[in-house]
Short mmCIF file of C-alpha atoms in Angstrom, two decimals:
data_model
loop_
_atom_site.label_atom_id
_atom_site.label_comp_id
_atom_site.label_asym_id
_atom_site.label_seq_id
_atom_site.Cartn_x
_atom_site.Cartn_y
_atom_site.Cartn_z
CA MET A 1 9.09 23.18 74.51
CA ASN A 2 8.53 23.66 70.78
CA LEU A 3 12.20 23.07 70.12
CA LEU A 4 12.14 19.84 72.14
CA ARG A 5 9.02 18.54 70.31
CA LYS A 6 10.66 19.25 66.94
CA TYR A 7 13.78 17.37 67.98
CA LEU A 8 11.74 14.34 69.16
CA LEU A 9 9.77 14.29 65.86
CA LEU A 10 12.95 14.26 63.79
CA LEU A 11 14.34 11.46 65.95
CA VAL A 12 11.23 9.28 65.40
CA VAL A 13 11.32 9.84 61.63
CA ALA A 14 15.01 8.96 61.51
CA LEU A 15 14.32 5.67 63.32
CA VAL A 16 11.19 4.64 61.40
CA LEU A 17 12.35 5.26 57.82
CA PRO A 18 15.19 2.69 57.84
CA LEU A 19 12.81 0.08 59.26
CA ALA A 20 10.25 0.78 56.57
CA ALA A 21 12.89 0.49 53.90
CA CYS A 22 13.84 -2.97 55.17
CA GLU A 23 10.31 -4.38 54.93
CA LYS A 24 9.70 -6.73 52.01
CA SER A 25 6.98 -5.73 49.58
CA ASP A 26 4.35 -8.36 48.80
CA GLU A 27 3.96 -6.97 45.28
CA PRO A 28 6.13 -8.59 42.58
CA GLN A 29 8.94 -6.33 41.44
CA PRO A 30 9.45 -5.85 37.69
CA GLU A 31 12.70 -7.19 36.27
CA PRO A 32 15.19 -4.38 35.66
CA LEU A 33 15.57 -3.49 32.00
CA PRO A 34 19.02 -3.94 30.46
CA GLU A 35 21.01 -0.73 30.33
CA SER A 36 21.04 0.91 26.91
CA THR A 37 24.35 1.17 25.03
CA GLU A 38 25.56 3.08 22.00
CA HIS A 39 25.25 0.33 19.40
CA THR A 40 24.03 -3.26 19.21
CA LEU A 41 24.99 -5.62 16.40
CA ILE A 42 22.43 -8.38 15.84
CA CYS A 43 23.58 -11.45 13.91
CA TYR A 44 20.63 -13.55 12.77
CA PHE A 45 21.84 -16.87 11.37
CA MET A 46 18.80 -18.52 9.82
CA GLY A 47 18.33 -22.22 9.33
CA PHE A 48 20.20 -25.42 10.04
CA ASP A 49 21.80 -26.35 6.71
CA LEU A 50 24.77 -23.97 7.11
CA ASN A 51 25.28 -24.78 10.77
CA TYR A 52 28.91 -25.83 10.33
CA TYR A 53 29.72 -22.44 8.84
CA PHE A 54 27.62 -20.51 11.36
CA PHE A 55 29.72 -21.94 14.19
CA GLN A 56 32.83 -20.78 12.33
CA ASN A 57 31.29 -17.34 11.76
CA ILE A 58 30.61 -16.91 15.48
CA ASP A 59 34.13 -18.07 16.33
CA MET A 60 35.52 -15.41 13.98
CA ILE A 61 33.31 -12.73 15.54
CA LYS A 62 34.56 -13.74 18.97
CA ALA A 63 38.16 -13.57 17.78
CA ALA A 64 37.58 -10.03 16.50
CA LEU A 65 35.96 -8.99 19.79
CA ARG A 66 38.88 -10.37 21.81
CA THR A 67 41.27 -8.17 19.86
CA LEU A 68 39.04 -5.09 19.99
CA SER A 69 38.54 -5.43 23.74
CA LEU A 70 42.30 -5.30 24.26
CA GLU A 71 42.57 -2.16 22.15
CA ASP A 72 39.65 -0.46 23.96
CA THR A 73 39.04 -1.81 27.46
CA THR A 74 35.77 0.12 27.76
CA LEU A 75 34.28 -1.14 24.49
CA GLN A 76 31.95 -3.59 26.25
CA ASP A 77 30.24 -0.59 27.87
CA LYS A 78 29.50 0.97 24.48
CA VAL A 79 28.55 -1.88 22.14
CA ARG A 80 26.86 -5.26 22.41
CA VAL A 81 26.84 -8.20 20.02
CA VAL A 82 24.00 -10.73 20.10
CA CYS A 83 23.34 -13.75 17.88
CA ILE A 84 20.14 -15.58 17.02
CA PHE A 85 21.30 -19.08 16.20
CA GLN A 86 19.84 -22.61 16.18
CA GLN A 87 23.02 -24.23 17.55
CA GLY A 88 22.38 -27.55 15.84
CA ASN A 89 18.67 -27.76 16.69
CA LYS A 90 16.04 -27.90 13.97
CA ASP A 91 13.14 -27.00 16.26
CA LYS A 92 14.77 -24.51 18.66
CA THR A 93 16.82 -21.34 18.44
CA ALA A 94 18.79 -19.40 21.02
CA LEU A 95 19.54 -15.77 21.72
CA ILE A 96 23.20 -15.54 22.66
CA GLU A 97 25.24 -12.54 23.75
CA LEU A 98 28.95 -12.46 23.03
CA GLU A 99 30.38 -10.88 26.19
CA PHE A 100 33.92 -9.55 25.88
CA HIS A 101 36.42 -7.81 28.11
CA LYS A 102 40.20 -7.42 28.03
CA GLY A 103 40.95 -10.15 25.52
CA VAL A 104 38.32 -12.63 26.67
CA CYS A 105 35.06 -13.35 24.80
CA GLU A 106 32.47 -15.84 25.98
CA SER A 107 29.00 -16.85 24.78
CA ASN A 108 26.18 -16.18 27.23
CA GLU A 109 22.92 -17.92 26.39
CA ILE A 110 20.15 -15.47 27.24
CA MET A 111 17.14 -17.50 26.12
CA VAL A 112 16.17 -20.60 24.14
CA TYR A 113 12.96 -20.54 22.11
CA ASP A 114 10.83 -23.14 20.38
CA LEU A 115 10.69 -22.52 16.64
CA PRO A 116 7.37 -22.37 14.82
CA GLU A 117 6.98 -24.91 12.04
CA ARG A 118 6.83 -22.13 9.43
CA THR A 119 8.89 -18.96 9.39
CA GLU A 120 6.60 -16.00 8.75
CA ALA A 121 6.93 -12.22 9.06
CA GLU A 122 5.79 -12.47 12.69
CA THR A 123 8.62 -14.92 13.41
CA ILE A 124 11.18 -12.38 12.22
CA THR A 125 9.52 -9.61 14.23
CA PHE A 126 9.55 -11.71 17.38
CA PHE A 127 13.16 -12.89 17.30
CA VAL A 128 14.70 -9.61 16.17
CA GLY A 129 12.44 -7.84 18.65
CA GLU A 130 13.72 -10.08 21.44
CA ALA A 131 17.31 -9.18 20.55
CA ILE A 132 16.42 -5.47 20.60
CA LYS A 133 14.67 -5.83 23.97
CA GLN A 134 17.54 -7.73 25.57
CA ALA A 135 20.29 -5.48 24.17
CA PRO A 136 18.79 -1.97 23.82
CA ALA A 137 20.95 0.65 22.15
CA ARG A 138 20.84 4.02 20.46
CA THR A 139 21.53 2.42 17.05
CA TYR A 140 21.43 -1.09 15.62
CA GLY A 141 23.19 -3.03 12.89
CA LEU A 142 22.05 -6.33 11.43
CA VAL A 143 23.71 -9.35 9.83
CA LEU A 144 21.35 -11.80 8.09
CA GLY A 145 23.03 -15.09 7.23
CA GLY A 146 21.60 -18.08 5.42
CA HIS A 147 20.58 -19.41 2.03
CA SER A 148 18.94 -17.02 -0.40
CA ARG A 149 17.53 -16.91 -3.91
CA ALA A 150 16.74 -13.20 -3.72
CA TRP A 151 13.15 -12.24 -4.57
CA THR A 152 12.08 -15.58 -6.12
CA PRO A 153 9.16 -17.49 -4.56
CA ILE A 154 9.46 -20.56 -2.37
CA ASP A 155 8.15 -23.12 -4.82
CA PHE A 156 11.05 -25.24 -5.94
CA SER A 157 10.31 -28.23 -3.72
CA SER A 158 7.43 -30.56 -4.48
CA SER A 159 6.51 -30.50 -0.81
CA ILE A 160 5.91 -26.76 -0.85
CA SER A 161 2.56 -27.05 -2.60
CA GLN A 162 0.88 -27.90 0.68
CA TYR A 163 2.36 -24.81 2.35
CA ARG A 164 2.25 -22.15 -0.39
CA PRO A 165 -0.32 -23.40 -2.93
CA HIS A 166 -1.01 -19.85 -4.11
CA LEU A 167 2.55 -19.60 -5.36
CA GLN A 168 2.41 -22.57 -7.72
CA SER A 169 3.07 -21.36 -11.25
CA PRO A 170 1.24 -23.00 -14.13
CA LYS A 171 4.71 -23.74 -15.55
CA THR A 172 5.81 -26.04 -12.76
CA ILE A 173 8.57 -27.46 -14.97
CA ALA A 174 9.87 -27.63 -12.59
CA ASP A 175 11.05 -24.63 -11.01
CA HIS A 176 12.43 -27.12 -8.51
CA GLN A 177 14.45 -28.70 -11.34
CA LEU A 178 15.76 -25.22 -12.15
CA TRP A 179 17.39 -25.02 -8.71
CA LEU A 180 18.61 -28.57 -8.28
CA ARG A 181 22.23 -28.85 -7.22
CA PRO A 182 24.46 -31.37 -8.98
CA GLU A 183 25.69 -34.27 -6.87
CA LYS A 184 29.14 -32.72 -6.52
CA HIS A 185 29.09 -29.04 -5.67
CA MET A 186 30.68 -26.61 -3.27
CA MET A 187 28.34 -25.21 -0.62
CA THR A 188 27.15 -21.65 -1.16
CA ARG A 189 24.74 -19.62 0.85
CA PHE A 190 14.64 -17.16 0.08
CA PHE A 191 16.47 -16.86 3.48
CA GLY A 192 16.94 -19.85 5.71
CA ASP A 193 16.79 -23.52 4.74
CA PRO A 194 14.55 -24.74 1.91
CA PRO A 195 11.76 -27.13 2.92
CA GLN A 196 12.44 -30.81 2.44
CA THR A 197 9.82 -33.49 1.96
CA THR A 198 10.86 -35.19 5.20
CA ASP A 199 11.02 -32.03 7.33
CA THR A 200 8.30 -30.63 9.55
CA TYR A 201 10.21 -27.39 10.12
CA TYR A 202 11.59 -24.97 7.61
CA SER A 203 13.08 -21.54 8.05
CA CYS A 204 12.99 -20.05 4.57
CA ILE A 205 10.96 -16.89 4.08
CA GLU A 206 10.00 -14.82 1.10
CA ILE A 207 11.59 -11.39 0.77
CA ALA A 208 8.30 -9.50 1.11
CA ASP A 209 7.59 -11.30 4.40
CA LEU A 210 11.14 -10.68 5.59
CA ALA A 211 10.66 -6.97 4.90
CA ARG A 212 7.33 -6.89 6.75
CA GLY A 213 8.83 -8.68 9.71
CA LEU A 214 11.79 -6.32 10.00
CA GLU A 215 9.68 -3.20 9.56
CA ALA A 216 7.35 -4.34 12.33
CA THR A 217 10.21 -4.23 14.88
CA GLY A 218 10.03 -0.42 14.69
CA VAL A 219 13.80 -0.17 14.20
CA LYS A 220 15.50 1.09 11.06
CA PHE A 221 18.95 -0.44 11.03
CA GLU A 222 22.03 1.63 10.31
CA TYR A 223 23.22 -1.14 7.99
CA THR A 224 22.28 -4.69 7.04
CA ILE A 225 24.82 -7.20 5.78
CA TYR A 226 23.14 -9.90 3.70
CA ASP A 227 25.46 -12.86 4.13
CA ALA A 228 23.40 -14.83 1.64
CA CYS A 229 23.39 -15.47 -2.11
CA PHE A 230 22.14 -13.05 -4.76
CA MET A 231 21.05 -10.28 -2.37
CA ALA A 232 22.62 -7.37 -4.27
CA ASN A 233 19.46 -7.59 -6.33
CA VAL A 234 17.21 -4.64 -7.13
CA GLU A 235 13.90 -6.48 -6.75
CA SER A 236 14.91 -7.75 -3.31
CA LEU A 237 16.46 -4.56 -1.99
CA TYR A 238 13.59 -2.39 -3.20
CA GLU A 239 11.29 -4.57 -1.10
CA LEU A 240 13.61 -4.10 1.90
CA ARG A 241 14.28 -0.38 1.34
CA ASN A 242 12.46 0.76 4.50
CA THR A 243 14.25 -1.61 6.87
CA THR A 244 17.80 -0.23 6.78
CA LYS A 245 19.83 2.79 5.70
CA TYR A 246 22.55 0.82 3.93
CA ALA A 247 22.78 -2.72 2.58
CA ILE A 248 25.75 -4.90 1.72
CA GLY A 249 25.37 -7.96 -0.47
CA SER A 250 26.64 -9.87 -3.48
CA VAL A 251 25.17 -10.17 -6.98
CA SER A 252 26.25 -13.82 -7.12
CA GLU A 253 26.32 -16.79 -4.78
CA ILE A 254 28.26 -16.37 -1.55
CA MET A 255 30.49 -19.27 -0.61
CA GLY A 256 29.49 -21.34 2.42
CA ALA A 257 32.09 -19.72 4.68
CA GLY A 258 30.37 -16.35 4.24
CA PHE A 259 31.90 -13.03 5.25
CA PRO A 260 35.37 -12.95 6.87
CA TYR A 261 34.01 -11.70 10.19
CA LYS A 262 37.37 -11.39 11.94
CA ARG A 263 38.26 -8.69 9.39
CA VAL A 264 34.77 -7.21 9.07
CA ILE A 265 33.65 -6.74 12.69
CA PRO A 266 36.13 -3.92 13.52
CA HIS A 267 34.63 -1.83 10.70
CA LEU A 268 31.19 -2.12 12.31
CA LEU A 269 32.13 -1.08 15.84
CA GLY A 270 34.28 2.00 15.22
CA THR A 271 34.67 4.72 17.89
CA GLY A 272 32.69 2.72 20.39
CA GLY A 273 29.79 2.02 18.03
CA LYS A 274 29.41 5.57 16.78
CA SER A 275 30.80 5.04 13.27
CA PHE A 276 30.83 2.36 10.58
CA ASP A 277 33.16 1.92 7.62
CA LEU A 278 30.89 -0.01 5.27
CA ASP A 279 33.08 0.46 2.22
CA ALA A 280 35.86 -1.27 4.16
CA VAL A 281 33.50 -4.19 4.85
CA CYS A 282 33.00 -4.64 1.09
CA ARG A 283 36.69 -4.15 0.39
CA ASP A 284 37.79 -6.72 2.96
CA TYR A 285 35.21 -9.21 1.72
CA HIS A 286 36.52 -8.77 -1.81
CA GLU A 287 40.18 -8.94 -0.81
CA HIS A 288 39.62 -12.07 1.27
CA TYR A 289 38.05 -13.96 -1.61
CA ALA A 290 40.35 -12.51 -4.25
CA VAL A 291 43.52 -13.46 -2.35
CA GLU A 292 42.56 -16.42 -0.14
CA VAL A 293 40.05 -18.13 -2.44
CA GLY A 294 40.56 -16.71 -5.93
CA TYR A 295 36.93 -16.18 -6.90
CA SER A 296 33.43 -15.10 -5.69
CA GLY A 297 34.56 -11.76 -4.31
CA CYS A 298 31.68 -9.60 -5.59
CA ALA A 299 30.40 -7.14 -2.98
CA SER A 300 28.23 -4.03 -3.22
CA LEU A 301 27.28 -1.25 -0.81
CA ILE A 302 23.83 0.17 -1.53
CA ASP A 303 22.30 3.36 -0.15
CA MET A 304 18.75 2.19 0.49
CA ARG A 305 17.50 5.78 0.73
CA GLN A 306 18.17 6.06 -3.01
CA MET A 307 16.01 3.10 -4.04
CA ASN A 308 12.86 5.12 -4.76
CA ALA A 309 14.83 7.45 -7.02
CA LEU A 310 16.33 4.44 -8.78
CA ALA A 311 12.86 3.07 -9.44
CA GLU A 312 11.78 6.39 -10.93
CA ALA A 313 14.85 6.44 -13.19
CA PHE A 314 14.19 2.87 -14.40
CA LYS A 315 10.53 3.72 -15.02
CA ARG A 316 11.68 6.52 -17.30
CA VAL A 317 13.93 4.11 -19.21
CA ARG A 318 11.01 1.76 -19.72
CA SER A 319 8.59 4.49 -20.74
CA THR A 320 10.94 6.01 -23.33
CA GLY A 321 11.55 2.72 -25.06
CA ILE A 322 13.54 -0.50 -24.70
CA VAL A 323 15.23 -2.35 -27.54
CA GLU A 324 13.52 -5.70 -27.99
CA GLY A 325 15.08 -8.96 -29.05
CA VAL A 326 18.45 -8.69 -27.30
CA THR A 327 19.48 -12.21 -26.27
CA LEU A 328 20.06 -12.82 -22.59
CA SER A 329 23.56 -14.11 -23.30
CA ALA A 330 24.54 -10.55 -24.24
CA PHE A 331 24.21 -9.39 -20.62
CA GLN A 332 26.46 -9.96 -17.61
CA CYS A 333 24.85 -12.89 -15.79
CA TYR A 334 25.32 -13.92 -12.14
CA ASP A 335 23.93 -17.46 -11.93
CA GLY A 336 24.41 -20.94 -13.39
CA LEU A 337 20.79 -21.72 -14.25
CA SER A 338 19.65 -23.20 -17.55
CA LYS A 339 18.65 -19.67 -18.60
CA PRO A 340 19.82 -16.51 -16.81
CA LEU A 341 17.69 -15.24 -13.92
CA PHE A 342 19.99 -12.60 -12.39
CA LEU A 343 21.53 -10.12 -14.86
CA ASP A 344 23.43 -6.90 -14.24
CA LEU A 345 21.01 -3.98 -14.00
CA GLY A 346 23.38 -1.29 -15.29
CA ASP A 347 24.60 -3.48 -18.13
CA TYR A 348 21.00 -4.20 -19.12
CA VAL A 349 20.02 -0.53 -19.26
CA LYS A 350 23.11 0.44 -21.23
CA LEU A 351 22.33 -2.20 -23.87
CA VAL A 352 18.57 -1.70 -24.26
CA ALA A 353 17.70 1.92 -23.42
CA GLU A 354 16.56 3.72 -26.58
CA ASP A 355 16.53 7.21 -25.09
CA GLU A 356 20.04 8.52 -24.43
CA ALA A 357 18.94 11.07 -21.82
CA ALA A 358 16.95 8.45 -19.89
CA GLU A 359 19.94 6.10 -19.97
CA GLU A 360 22.31 8.79 -18.71
CA ALA A 361 19.92 9.81 -15.93
CA PHE A 362 19.56 6.19 -14.87
CA MET A 363 23.29 5.50 -14.79
CA THR A 364 23.82 8.67 -12.74
CA GLN A 365 21.21 7.54 -10.25
CA LEU A 366 22.64 4.02 -10.19
CA SER A 367 26.01 5.45 -9.11
CA LYS A 368 24.24 7.21 -6.23
CA SER A 369 22.45 4.02 -5.22
CA VAL A 370 25.42 1.63 -5.49
CA ILE A 371 28.10 3.65 -3.73
CA SER A 372 30.76 0.90 -3.59
CA ARG A 373 31.25 -2.15 -5.77
CA TYR A 374 34.05 -4.70 -5.91
CA HIS A 375 34.44 -7.86 -7.96
CA THR A 376 36.76 -10.71 -8.76
CA ASP A 377 37.11 -11.78 -12.38
CA LYS A 378 35.00 -14.88 -11.78
CA PHE A 379 32.44 -16.35 -9.38
CA TYR A 380 31.32 -19.85 -8.53
CA ALA A 381 27.77 -20.94 -9.44
CA GLY A 382 26.54 -24.00 -7.53
CA TRP A 383 22.82 -23.77 -8.30
CA GLY A 384 21.38 -25.08 -11.55
CA ALA A 385 22.40 -27.09 -14.59
CA ASN A 386 25.34 -24.89 -15.60
CA LYS A 387 27.29 -24.98 -12.37
CA GLY A 388 30.93 -23.95 -12.31
CA PHE A 389 33.02 -20.82 -12.63
CA LYS A 390 31.54 -17.87 -14.51
CA PRO A 391 33.29 -14.69 -15.69
CA VAL A 392 32.69 -11.15 -14.42
CA TYR A 393 33.47 -8.47 -16.99
CA ALA A 394 34.62 -5.20 -15.48
CA ASP A 395 32.89 -3.02 -18.08
CA GLN A 396 29.59 -4.86 -17.53
CA TYR A 397 29.65 -4.98 -13.73
CA PHE A 398 27.63 -2.29 -11.91
CA GLY A 399 27.00 -4.06 -8.60
CA LEU A 400 23.24 -4.65 -8.73
CA SER A 401 21.30 -7.42 -10.48
CA THR A 402 17.79 -7.59 -11.93
CA SER A 403 15.46 -10.32 -13.18
CA TYR A 404 13.48 -7.95 -15.40
CA PRO A 405 14.55 -9.53 -18.74
CA SER A 406 14.45 -13.15 -17.50
CA ASP A 407 11.88 -15.73 -18.67
CA PHE A 408 11.48 -17.37 -15.27
CA TYR A 409 8.76 -16.69 -12.67
CA ARG A 410 6.97 -14.13 -14.79
CA ASP A 411 3.62 -14.33 -12.96
CA GLU A 412 5.37 -13.88 -9.63
CA TYR A 413 7.66 -11.17 -11.01
CA TYR A 414 4.70 -8.99 -11.95
CA GLN A 415 3.70 -9.00 -8.27
CA THR A 416 7.01 -7.59 -7.02
CA SER A 417 7.03 -4.07 -5.61
CA TRP A 418 9.86 -3.14 -8.01
CA TYR A 419 7.87 -4.11 -11.08
CA LYS A 420 4.77 -2.30 -9.86
CA ALA A 421 6.79 0.84 -9.07
CA THR A 422 8.44 0.92 -12.50
CA GLU A 423 5.69 -0.18 -14.89
#
């Protein structure tokens, strides 16, 4: 009898469980989270002004992914590539995934978002955070593309006074005149588009806010490629030192076409997203511009974990004495403004440091901070009164610029984290 009862009980359970499993739950089911991969590359193309080039950049990335997916047919299971891109809209941006497999790469629009009228730190946190949420991975890389004037404040447009009145310098000479482009200029690459008097929206953001926004995502990137002008700059990168392990940028303006992504992308997705050849990224950028263009091939790879030590070394140089009265024209300069704003940091220290030991210690630390540097013998300057081709002298090029000796933006300069850390 006991055996029969046990058999009947098992039979009832076997019949009831499948029925229960088929019943629909009235409670809403959470959306499944995307599966995590080894590495996600986030490309954040900011603004509308460079839209023509951004479309080309994405096409080159897709071309690289088509080739890579033929070489490794399982690559799509290990890495993901997503883009934040306005796609021709001034008031909207989209999150797009580039999906690739066996020689085919297509754009998949994940989400379209309304843009706020002003780009703030919270804007950066939100959009980069959305990319991280939609494409979770063990590690992340970042490309930031757009216009840039490094650490300088957003105050060169007359319309900006209503948005950033606290940034207006008493010497309004016209900082906006300082940055005016001549009527005929080649396009080169603050981040995002500058505000215009007729625009409601603008996407430019100050470096300190960019740093706050990236830090708030909670992710420290393996590398960040700054596909924007003047970003191999010590004041800018010191502000961004906690956002990424390595940074790639140029001391001068970057031409509108930006990085040669078809050549660069394979170096960022090595061994299924487990390794990165960042020196090769710089080398290919340099070779592309040296051979295909003939100028503007300056690229630097910076170890951001060495930035605090670099600040300490520069502080020692300052405290042990700096030669006064050296004219700015004596230094390697990287812009075409009426007076230099971006000068070579290593060249500056070598010319003005009074203490030999402090100079030597600084140059040693600089070599640890700038671990790769490439240059062409000239660059194109499109901003300012002295536009045109400018020379790069090999013995004066150390791959990182500074505005410390410049006459411009002094009130704002004294508020930079770099100045405060080295005074």
